Amino acid sequence: MTDQALHDPGMGQKLRSSRNVTERIILVTLLVCGAISIATTLGILWTLGTESLLFFRDPEVTITDFFLTTAWSPQAGSFGIWPLILGTLLITVIALLVAIPIGLCAAIYLSEYASPRVRGFFKPVLEILVGIPTVVFGFFAITFMTPILRGIFGNDVVGFFNVLSAGIVVGILIIPLVSSLSEDALSAVPDSLRQAAYAMGASKLETSLRVVVPAALSGIAAGVVIAMSRAVGETMVVTLAAGASPRNFMFGQESLWDIVNPFVGAQTMTGYIVITASGDLSYNTIDYNSIFAIGLTLFFMTLGLNSLSRRIVKRYRQEYE
Amino acid sequence: MSVEAPERLEIQEHFPTDAEYDKLLGKKNRKGLIAKMFFMAALATAVLALAALLYTIVNESFGLVAQVNQNEPEDIVASFGYDPSTTALADLSYDELVESLGGGISTNVGRRLEREQRFYADKLVFESDELWAEICSSDEPPAGCDSSPRDHAGVLQLVNERIVQPDIIAAANLVPSLLDPQAFEEDVEVTFANTPERFPDYTFDQVQFQWRAWLNPTFLVTPQSTAPETTGIRTAILGTLWLVIITITFAVPVGVGAAIYLEEFARPSRFNDFVQTNINNLAGVPSIIYGMLGLAIFVRALEALTSGAIFGIEQANGRTVLSAGLTMGLLTLPVVIISSQEALRAVPNSLRQAGLGVGATKWQTVRSQVLPVAIPGILTGVILALARAIGETAPLILVGAASFITADPTGPFSKFTALPIQIFQWTALPQFEWQHLAAAASLTLLILLLILNAGAVILRNRYSRRPQ
């Protein structure tokens, strides 16, 4: 560019406008990238919604039966989602019973007791658990956990497919979620609180359990809720280890133990979706549409849990920042 | 030693004596110690669970097997004049393998194999030229007419399957094989003595005991087969690679673009807040839901595109590696966006101000100042997203990854299978051999992930060492 060109006002104008055009094109392109995420959400809602609508329009199905009856046997034409929700809930409860004590205690140890070196070693080790594919956990459940459980309680008590094995392994899978989110929350508690407790003569244990943990409780709760959402949506472990028969029940006819017995199998919502889809699934059949109705229920369950967790975190931030 | 309590302490009913104080303190300390042990035990339990998982997989991947061969590989090698002690079956040349195959199967079987896939591009082994020309010009020519010839691994598998015909009748895990190899042999002998009806075709003398690494080089390069003794995961590995390529091609540009928009261009507004919340929500959606989205959108609604029909490719349906890759792209998008946002946020503002200060436009500043600094961080996030895409199983089942497929995927419109699908299918089979194969495939998958994660760690270290 010559000096003359620099002094030419028309040239500057031209350059500026071409720059502006490029900027606009770039901005629109980037905006489209951002909008794809919204399109994904809309796609999920639209897909699940329309296919579910087809399912509920089917003469064999009514929406009240779907939400209010307790037998899921598509071959017999009864579509009550509760047996599948029951399977999901049983596994989620067992998983939380495993993950909350182990995850929380490990987090207390790492945050309050461990030296920085120990913490620097164990935190990444726990996070390895998050990176292992869930199908490998499913293999682990069948070849390691189930035989151990059958050895302890007896082959006649524990079925080959059982809720307990699946629940424990899902619990192991979500330990790092509980522990790393809890550890973050515990570490975020200001040191002044700990020093105040020590000054009052409290021991390390008393400080940890009565001062630090309560102060971090909302963060811990948020982590637990996230872990729960993950357990509800977990698919491969439950498909492999919990079996493929929905646990149909009738209130008043079965004993409570038969409904919640962890030693036998129970199909979950995710398990049903996978098993149904892995066969030769023909479109526009009632089986095909039913997986979308279950998917929609699952979507709202996890969405609710995730929003709950975010709400808890928001409150926790207001407290300390 | 007792000290008289001063008057001002009389308000307390009982002030502990030194002895009592020591006792209380001791109790408190013991309690503290027990609690500390308890917390440590919790951490140890979690680490032990990880160790148990890895132990199970390695334990099942190697070990002694009891095997019966119809023909010994040594004899085949010796028949070509090689020394069986130094030359293995896999060392034979392609021509020799074809020859030994031809010597052991009937012409009819040979013809069938040749019609599936030919042995040489320029000549026929089992078919006659006239008949071949005839069947290839018929209305439905077999796959062998136009496809490329078999390769060494493929023919080796055929020789194993058709000539050697190994049958593994029992297998032990790694640790028992190491600790007590005799026990396994005795077990098999006892089984033969007590229940000969379980192995009607064999006598105990035919059984060979040998070490088998279920995860071995042949396993990696051999296509899938219905026989557990000769199956492999080549098709699955290639399927996973195709999947990864398509996922990156989609998710990285879109994800990084969205992150740049949100971090560098978007002003706080209700719409942009909504986009951000939406991305956080998407990160929490179970992967199986993405599978259903992929099934309805990519496999069904966009079938013409994903099956390649609009490009003139004849494909039965949209259950292709392209559909699966796009589904995985959507699934990993939130991860890519969130980690890229973090990388961009870590870039110091002074760089942006310097760029804008010398008259660069916003995009020029981002492109030449911000992005180069953020790229290692972005790459780390991309690798972690990829690791997730490689391990996900449920969405692949939903979009219809085939469980049994012997042909390599050749392009985005191929039918495919993938490593996690193989593990899922094999784990669900009842026969014991498949459990060992599932373990070997799991080990392969974990090693692949380990390499990826090591890459991410190296990138992160290099990034943090760099002066800013």
Coordinates of N, CA and C in Angstrom, one line a residue, chain A residues 19 22-23 26-27 30-31 33-34 36-38 40-41 43-44 46-48 51 101-102 105-106 108-110 113 122 125-126 128-129 131-140 142-144 172 175 201-203 205-206 209 229 233 235-236 239-240 270 273-275 277-278 281 283-284 288 291-292 295 298-299 302-303 306-307 310, chain B residues 28 31-32 35-36 38-40 42-43 45-47 49-50 52-57 60 250 253-254 257-258 260-261 265 271 274-275 277-282 284-290 292-293 295-297 299-300 319 330 333 337 359-364 391 393-394 397-398 420 423-424 427-428 435 438-439 442 445-446 449:
Chain A
R19 N -14.0 -5.0 5.9 CA -13.7 -5.6 7.2 C -15.0 -5.8 7.9
T22 N -16.8 -8.9 6.6 CA -16.2 -10.1 7.1 C -16.6 -10.3 8.5
E23 N -16.5 -9.3 9.3 CA -16.9 -9.4 10.8 C -18.3 -9.9 10.9
I26 N -18.5 -13.6 10.0 CA -18.0 -14.4 11.1 C -18.9 -14.5 12.2
L27 N -19.5 -13.3 12.6 CA -20.4 -13.3 13.8 C -21.6 -14.2 13.5
L30 N -20.6 -17.9 13.8 CA -20.4 -18.3 15.2 C -21.7 -18.4 15.9
L31 N -22.6 -17.5 15.6 CA -24.0 -17.5 16.2 C -24.7 -18.8 15.8
C33 N -23.3 -21.6 15.2 CA -22.7 -22.7 16.0 C -23.4 -22.7 17.4
G34 N -23.6 -21.6 18.0 CA -24.2 -21.5 19.3 C -25.7 -22.0 19.2
I36 N -26.9 -24.2 17.2 CA -27.0 -25.6 17.0 C -27.3 -26.3 18.4
S37 N -26.8 -25.7 19.5 CA -27.0 -26.4 20.8 C -28.5 -26.2 21.1
I38 N -29.1 -25.1 20.7 CA -30.5 -24.9 21.0 C -31.3 -25.8 20.1
T40 N -30.4 -28.6 19.1 CA -30.3 -30.0 19.7 C -31.4 -30.2 20.7
T41 N -31.5 -29.2 21.6 CA -32.6 -29.3 22.7 C -34.0 -29.4 22.0
G43 N -34.6 -30.4 19.1 CA -34.7 -31.7 18.4 C -35.1 -32.8 19.4
I44 N -34.5 -32.8 20.6 CA -34.8 -33.8 21.5 C -36.3 -33.7 21.9
W46 N -38.8 -32.3 20.4 CA -39.7 -32.5 19.3 C -39.7 -34.0 19.0
T47 N -38.6 -34.6 18.9 CA -38.5 -36.1 18.6 C -39.3 -36.9 19.7
L48 N -38.9 -36.7 20.9 CA -39.5 -37.4 22.0 C -41.0 -37.1 22.1
E51 N -43.1 -38.6 18.8 CA -43.2 -40.0 18.9 C -44.0 -40.5 20.1
P101 N -21.8 -42.6 51.1 CA -20.8 -42.7 52.2 C -19.3 -42.8 51.8
I102 N -19.1 -43.6 50.7 CA -17.7 -43.7 50.3 C -17.2 -42.4 49.7
C105 N -16.9 -39.6 52.5 CA -15.8 -39.8 53.5 C -14.5 -39.6 52.8
A106 N -14.4 -40.1 51.5 CA -13.1 -39.9 50.8 C -12.9 -38.4 50.6
I108 N -13.9 -36.0 52.5 CA -13.5 -35.4 53.8 C -12.0 -35.7 54.0
Y109 N -11.7 -36.9 53.8 CA -10.3 -37.3 54.0 C -9.3 -36.4 53.1
L110 N -9.7 -36.3 51.8 CA -8.8 -35.6 50.9 C -8.8 -34.1 51.2
Y113 N -7.8 -33.9 55.7 CA -6.7 -34.7 56.4 C -5.5 -34.8 55.5
F122 N -4.3 -39.0 44.7 CA -5.6 -39.7 44.7 C -6.7 -39.1 43.9
V125 N -6.6 -40.4 40.4 CA -6.9 -41.8 40.4 C -8.4 -42.0 40.5
L126 N -9.1 -41.3 41.4 CA -10.5 -41.4 41.4 C -11.2 -41.0 40.1
I128 N -10.1 -41.4 37.2 CA -10.0 -42.5 36.2 C -11.3 -43.2 36.1
L129 N -12.0 -43.4 37.2 CA -13.2 -44.1 37.2 C -14.3 -43.5 36.3
G131 N -13.6 -41.9 33.5 CA -13.3 -42.1 32.1 C -13.5 -43.5 31.6
I132 N -13.7 -44.5 32.5 CA -13.9 -45.9 32.0 C -15.3 -46.0 31.4
P133 N -15.3 -46.6 30.2 CA -16.6 -46.7 29.5 C -17.6 -47.6 30.4
T134 N -18.9 -47.2 30.3 CA -19.8 -47.9 31.2 C -20.0 -49.3 30.8
V135 N -19.8 -49.6 29.5 CA -20.0 -51.0 29.1 C -18.9 -51.9 29.8
V136 N -17.7 -51.4 30.0 CA -16.7 -52.1 30.8 C -17.1 -52.4 32.2
F137 N -17.8 -51.4 32.8 CA -18.4 -51.6 34.1 C -19.4 -52.7 34.1
G138 N -20.2 -52.7 33.0 CA -21.2 -53.8 32.8 C -20.5 -55.2 32.8
F139 N -19.4 -55.3 32.1 CA -18.7 -56.5 32.1 C -18.2 -56.9 33.5
F140 N -17.7 -55.8 34.2 CA -17.2 -56.0 35.6 C -18.3 -56.5 36.5
I142 N -20.9 -58.3 35.7 CA -21.3 -59.7 35.4 C -20.2 -60.7 35.8
T143 N -18.9 -60.3 35.6 CA -17.9 -61.3 35.8 C -17.2 -61.2 37.2
F144 N -17.4 -60.1 37.9 CA -16.8 -59.9 39.2 C -17.9 -59.8 40.3
I172 N -20.3 -47.5 42.3 CA -18.8 -47.3 42.1 C -18.6 -46.3 41.0
I175 N -19.1 -42.7 42.3 CA -18.3 -42.3 43.4 C -17.5 -41.0 43.1
G201 N -11.3 -25.0 70.9 CA -10.9 -26.3 71.4 C -11.4 -27.5 70.7
A202 N -12.0 -27.3 69.6 CA -12.6 -28.5 68.9 C -11.5 -29.3 68.3
S203 N -11.6 -30.6 68.2 CA -10.7 -31.5 67.5 C -10.9 -31.4 66.0
L205 N -11.7 -33.8 64.1 CA -12.9 -34.5 63.7 C -14.1 -33.6 63.9
E206 N -14.2 -33.0 65.1 CA -15.3 -32.1 65.4 C -15.4 -31.0 64.4
L209 N -16.7 -32.5 61.0 CA -18.0 -32.9 60.9 C -19.0 -31.9 61.3
S229 N -28.7 -38.1 39.2 CA -29.2 -38.0 37.8 C -28.4 -38.9 36.9
G233 N -29.8 -42.2 34.5 CA -29.7 -42.3 33.1 C -28.7 -43.4 32.7
T235 N -27.0 -46.7 31.6 CA -27.7 -47.7 30.7 C -27.0 -49.0 30.6
M236 N -25.7 -49.1 30.3 CA -25.1 -50.3 29.9 C -25.0 -51.3 31.1
T239 N -28.4 -52.7 31.8 CA -28.9 -53.7 30.8 C -28.2 -55.0 30.9
L240 N -26.9 -55.0 31.2 CA -26.1 -56.2 31.3 C -26.4 -57.0 32.6
T270 N -34.0 -47.3 31.0 CA -32.9 -47.3 30.0 C -32.7 -48.7 29.5
I273 N -35.3 -49.5 26.8 CA -35.0 -48.8 25.6 C -33.9 -49.5 24.8
V274 N -32.8 -49.9 25.4 CA -31.7 -50.5 24.7 C -32.1 -51.9 24.2
I275 N -32.8 -52.7 25.0 CA -33.1 -54.0 24.6 C -34.1 -54.0 23.4
A277 N -34.4 -51.5 21.3 CA -33.8 -51.0 20.1 C -32.8 -51.9 19.5
S278 N -32.2 -52.8 20.3 CA -31.1 -53.6 19.7 C -31.7 -54.8 18.9
L281 N -35.8 -53.5 15.0 CA -36.9 -52.6 15.4 C -37.6 -52.0 14.1
Y283 N -40.0 -49.4 12.3 CA -40.6 -48.1 12.6 C -42.1 -48.1 12.7
N284 N -42.6 -47.1 13.5 CA -44.1 -46.9 13.6 C -44.8 -48.1 14.2
Y288 N -41.7 -49.4 19.0 CA -40.8 -48.3 18.6 C -41.3 -47.0 19.3
I291 N -40.6 -46.6 23.2 CA -39.3 -46.2 23.8 C -39.2 -44.7 23.8
F292 N -39.9 -44.0 23.0 CA -39.8 -42.5 23.0 C -40.6 -42.0 24.2
G295 N -38.4 -42.5 27.0 CA -37.3 -41.5 26.9 C -37.7 -40.2 27.4
L298 N -37.8 -40.2 31.1 CA -36.4 -40.2 31.6 C -35.8 -38.8 31.4
F299 N -36.1 -38.1 30.3 CA -35.5 -36.8 30.0 C -36.0 -35.8 31.1
T302 N -34.2 -36.5 34.5 CA -32.9 -36.1 34.7 C -32.8 -34.5 34.6
L303 N -33.7 -33.9 33.8 CA -33.7 -32.5 33.7 C -34.0 -31.9 35.0
N306 N -31.1 -32.2 37.4 CA -30.0 -31.3 37.1 C -30.3 -29.9 37.5
S307 N -31.6 -29.5 37.2 CA -32.0 -28.1 37.6 C -32.0 -27.9 39.1
R310 N -28.5 -27.4 40.1 CA -28.0 -26.0 39.8 C -28.6 -25.0 40.8
Chain B
K28 N -10.9 -38.4 73.1 CA -11.2 -37.6 71.9 C -10.2 -37.9 70.8
K31 N -11.0 -41.2 69.2 CA -12.1 -41.0 68.3 C -11.7 -40.4 67.0
G32 N -10.8 -39.4 67.2 CA -10.3 -38.7 66.0 C -9.5 -39.7 65.1
A35 N -11.9 -42.1 63.4 CA -12.6 -41.5 62.3 C -11.6 -41.3 61.1
K36 N -10.4 -40.9 61.3 CA -9.4 -40.7 60.2 C -9.2 -42.0 59.5
F38 N -11.3 -44.4 59.3 CA -12.6 -44.6 58.6 C -12.6 -43.9 57.3
F39 N -12.2 -42.6 57.3 CA -12.2 -41.8 56.1 C -11.2 -42.4 55.1
M40 N -10.0 -42.8 55.6 CA -9.0 -43.4 54.7 C -9.5 -44.7 54.1
A42 N -12.5 -45.3 53.4 CA -13.5 -45.0 52.3 C -12.7 -44.7 51.0
L43 N -11.7 -44.0 51.1 CA -10.9 -43.7 49.9 C -10.3 -44.9 49.4
T45 N -11.4 -47.9 49.6 CA -12.4 -48.7 49.0 C -12.7 -48.3 47.6
A46 N -12.7 -47.0 47.4 CA -12.9 -46.5 46.0 C -11.8 -46.9 45.1
V47 N -10.5 -46.8 45.6 CA -9.4 -47.1 44.8 C -9.3 -48.6 44.6
A49 N -11.9 -50.6 44.3 CA -12.9 -50.9 43.3 C -12.3 -50.7 41.9
L50 N -11.6 -49.6 41.7 CA -10.9 -49.4 40.5 C -9.9 -50.5 40.2
A52 N -10.0 -53.6 41.4 CA -10.7 -54.8 41.1 C -11.2 -54.8 39.7
L53 N -11.6 -53.7 39.2 CA -12.1 -53.6 37.8 C -10.9 -54.0 36.8
L54 N -9.8 -53.3 37.0 CA -8.6 -53.6 36.1 C -8.1 -55.0 36.3
Y55 N -8.1 -55.5 37.5 CA -7.7 -56.9 37.8 C -8.6 -57.9 37.0
T56 N -9.9 -57.7 37.1 CA -10.8 -58.6 36.4 C -10.5 -58.6 34.9
I57 N -10.3 -57.5 34.4 CA -10.1 -57.4 32.9 C -8.8 -58.1 32.5
E60 N -9.0 -61.9 33.0 CA -9.7 -62.7 32.0 C -9.1 -62.6 30.6
F250 N -17.4 -33.0 12.9 CA -18.6 -32.2 13.2 C -18.4 -31.4 14.5
P253 N -15.3 -28.0 15.0 CA -15.6 -26.6 14.5 C -16.8 -26.0 15.1
V254 N -17.9 -26.8 15.2 CA -19.1 -26.2 15.8 C -19.0 -25.9 17.3
G257 N -16.6 -22.9 17.6 CA -17.3 -21.7 17.2 C -18.3 -21.2 18.2
A258 N -19.1 -22.1 18.8 CA -20.0 -21.7 19.8 C -19.3 -21.1 21.0
I260 N -16.4 -19.6 21.0 CA -15.9 -18.3 20.7 C -17.0 -17.2 20.7
Y261 N -18.2 -17.6 20.2 CA -19.3 -16.7 20.2 C -19.7 -16.3 21.6
F265 N -17.9 -12.8 21.7 CA -18.7 -11.9 21.0 C -20.0 -11.6 21.7
F271 N -31.0 -13.9 25.5 CA -30.8 -15.0 24.6 C -29.5 -15.7 24.9
F274 N -29.7 -17.8 27.8 CA -30.5 -19.0 27.5 C -29.6 -20.0 26.8
V275 N -28.8 -19.6 25.9 CA -27.9 -20.5 25.2 C -27.0 -21.2 26.2
T277 N -27.3 -21.6 29.5 CA -28.1 -22.5 30.4 C -28.4 -23.8 29.6
N278 N -28.8 -23.6 28.4 CA -29.1 -24.7 27.5 C -28.0 -25.7 27.4
I279 N -26.8 -25.1 27.2 CA -25.6 -26.0 27.0 C -25.3 -26.8 28.3
N280 N -25.4 -26.1 29.4 CA -25.2 -26.8 30.7 C -26.3 -27.9 30.9
N281 N -27.5 -27.7 30.4 CA -28.5 -28.7 30.5 C -28.2 -29.9 29.6
L282 N -27.8 -29.6 28.4 CA -27.5 -30.6 27.4 C -26.4 -31.6 28.0
G284 N -26.0 -32.6 30.8 CA -26.5 -33.5 31.8 C -27.5 -34.5 31.2
V285 N -27.9 -34.4 29.9 CA -28.8 -35.3 29.3 C -28.2 -36.7 29.1
P286 N -28.9 -37.8 29.6 CA -28.3 -39.1 29.4 C -28.0 -39.4 28.0
S287 N -26.9 -40.2 27.7 CA -26.5 -40.4 26.4 C -27.5 -41.2 25.6
I288 N -28.3 -42.0 26.3 CA -29.3 -42.8 25.5 C -30.3 -41.9 24.8
I289 N -30.6 -40.7 25.4 CA -31.6 -39.8 24.8 C -31.0 -39.3 23.5
Y290 N -29.7 -39.0 23.5 CA -29.0 -38.6 22.2 C -29.2 -39.7 21.2
M292 N -31.7 -41.7 20.9 CA -33.0 -41.7 20.4 C -33.2 -40.5 19.4
L293 N -32.5 -39.4 19.7 CA -32.5 -38.2 18.8 C -31.9 -38.6 17.5
L295 N -31.6 -41.6 16.2 CA -32.5 -42.6 15.5 C -33.6 -41.9 14.8
A296 N -34.2 -40.9 15.4 CA -35.3 -40.2 14.8 C -34.9 -39.2 13.7
I297 N -33.8 -38.5 14.0 CA -33.4 -37.4 13.0 C -32.4 -38.0 11.9
V299 N -31.1 -41.2 11.4 CA -31.4 -42.5 10.8 C -32.7 -42.5 9.9
R300 N -33.7 -41.8 10.5 CA -35.0 -41.8 9.8 C -35.2 -40.6 8.9
R319 N -28.8 -46.5 8.8 CA -28.0 -47.0 10.0 C -26.5 -47.1 9.6
L330 N -23.2 -34.6 18.3 CA -24.2 -33.8 19.2 C -23.9 -34.1 20.7
L333 N -20.8 -32.3 21.9 CA -20.8 -30.9 21.7 C -20.8 -30.1 23.0
I337 N -17.8 -27.5 23.9 CA -18.1 -26.1 24.1 C -17.6 -25.6 25.5
G359 N -5.7 -1.6 16.3 CA -6.7 -1.5 15.2 C -7.2 -2.7 14.6
A360 N -6.9 -3.9 15.2 CA -7.4 -5.1 14.7 C -8.9 -5.2 15.0
T361 N -9.7 -5.9 14.1 CA -11.1 -6.1 14.4 C -11.2 -7.2 15.5
K362 N -12.4 -7.4 16.0 CA -12.6 -8.4 17.0 C -12.2 -9.7 16.5
W363 N -12.6 -10.1 15.3 CA -12.3 -11.4 14.8 C -10.8 -11.6 14.6
Q364 N -10.2 -10.5 14.1 CA -8.7 -10.6 13.9 C -8.0 -10.8 15.2
G391 N -16.1 -44.4 24.1 CA -16.6 -45.4 25.1 C -18.1 -45.5 25.1
T393 N -21.8 -46.5 24.4 CA -22.4 -47.6 23.8 C -23.8 -47.5 23.4
A394 N -24.6 -47.0 24.4 CA -26.1 -46.9 24.3 C -26.5 -46.2 23.0
I397 N -26.1 -48.3 20.0 CA -27.2 -49.4 19.8 C -28.4 -48.8 19.2
L398 N -28.8 -47.6 19.7 CA -30.0 -46.9 19.3 C -29.9 -46.6 17.8
P420 N -17.1 -50.7 21.7 CA -18.0 -50.9 22.9 C -19.2 -51.9 22.5
I423 N -18.0 -55.4 22.9 CA -17.9 -55.8 24.3 C -19.3 -56.1 24.8
F424 N -20.2 -55.2 24.5 CA -21.6 -55.5 24.9 C -22.2 -56.8 24.4
T427 N -20.2 -59.8 26.0 CA -20.5 -59.9 27.5 C -21.9 -60.6 27.7
A428 N -22.8 -60.3 26.8 CA -24.1 -60.9 26.9 C -24.3 -62.3 26.5
Q435 N -16.6 -64.4 27.2 CA -16.2 -63.5 28.3 C -14.8 -63.1 28.2
A438 N -14.5 -60.6 25.5 CA -15.0 -59.3 25.9 C -14.0 -58.6 26.8
A439 N -13.3 -59.4 27.7 CA -12.2 -58.8 28.5 C -11.1 -58.3 27.6
S442 N -12.2 -55.2 26.0 CA -12.2 -54.1 27.0 C -10.8 -53.6 27.2
L445 N -9.8 -51.3 24.5 CA -10.5 -50.0 24.6 C -9.8 -49.2 25.7
L446 N -9.5 -49.8 26.8 CA -8.9 -49.0 27.9 C -7.5 -48.5 27.5
L449 N -8.0 -45.6 25.4 CA -8.3 -44.4 26.2 C -7.1 -43.9 27.0

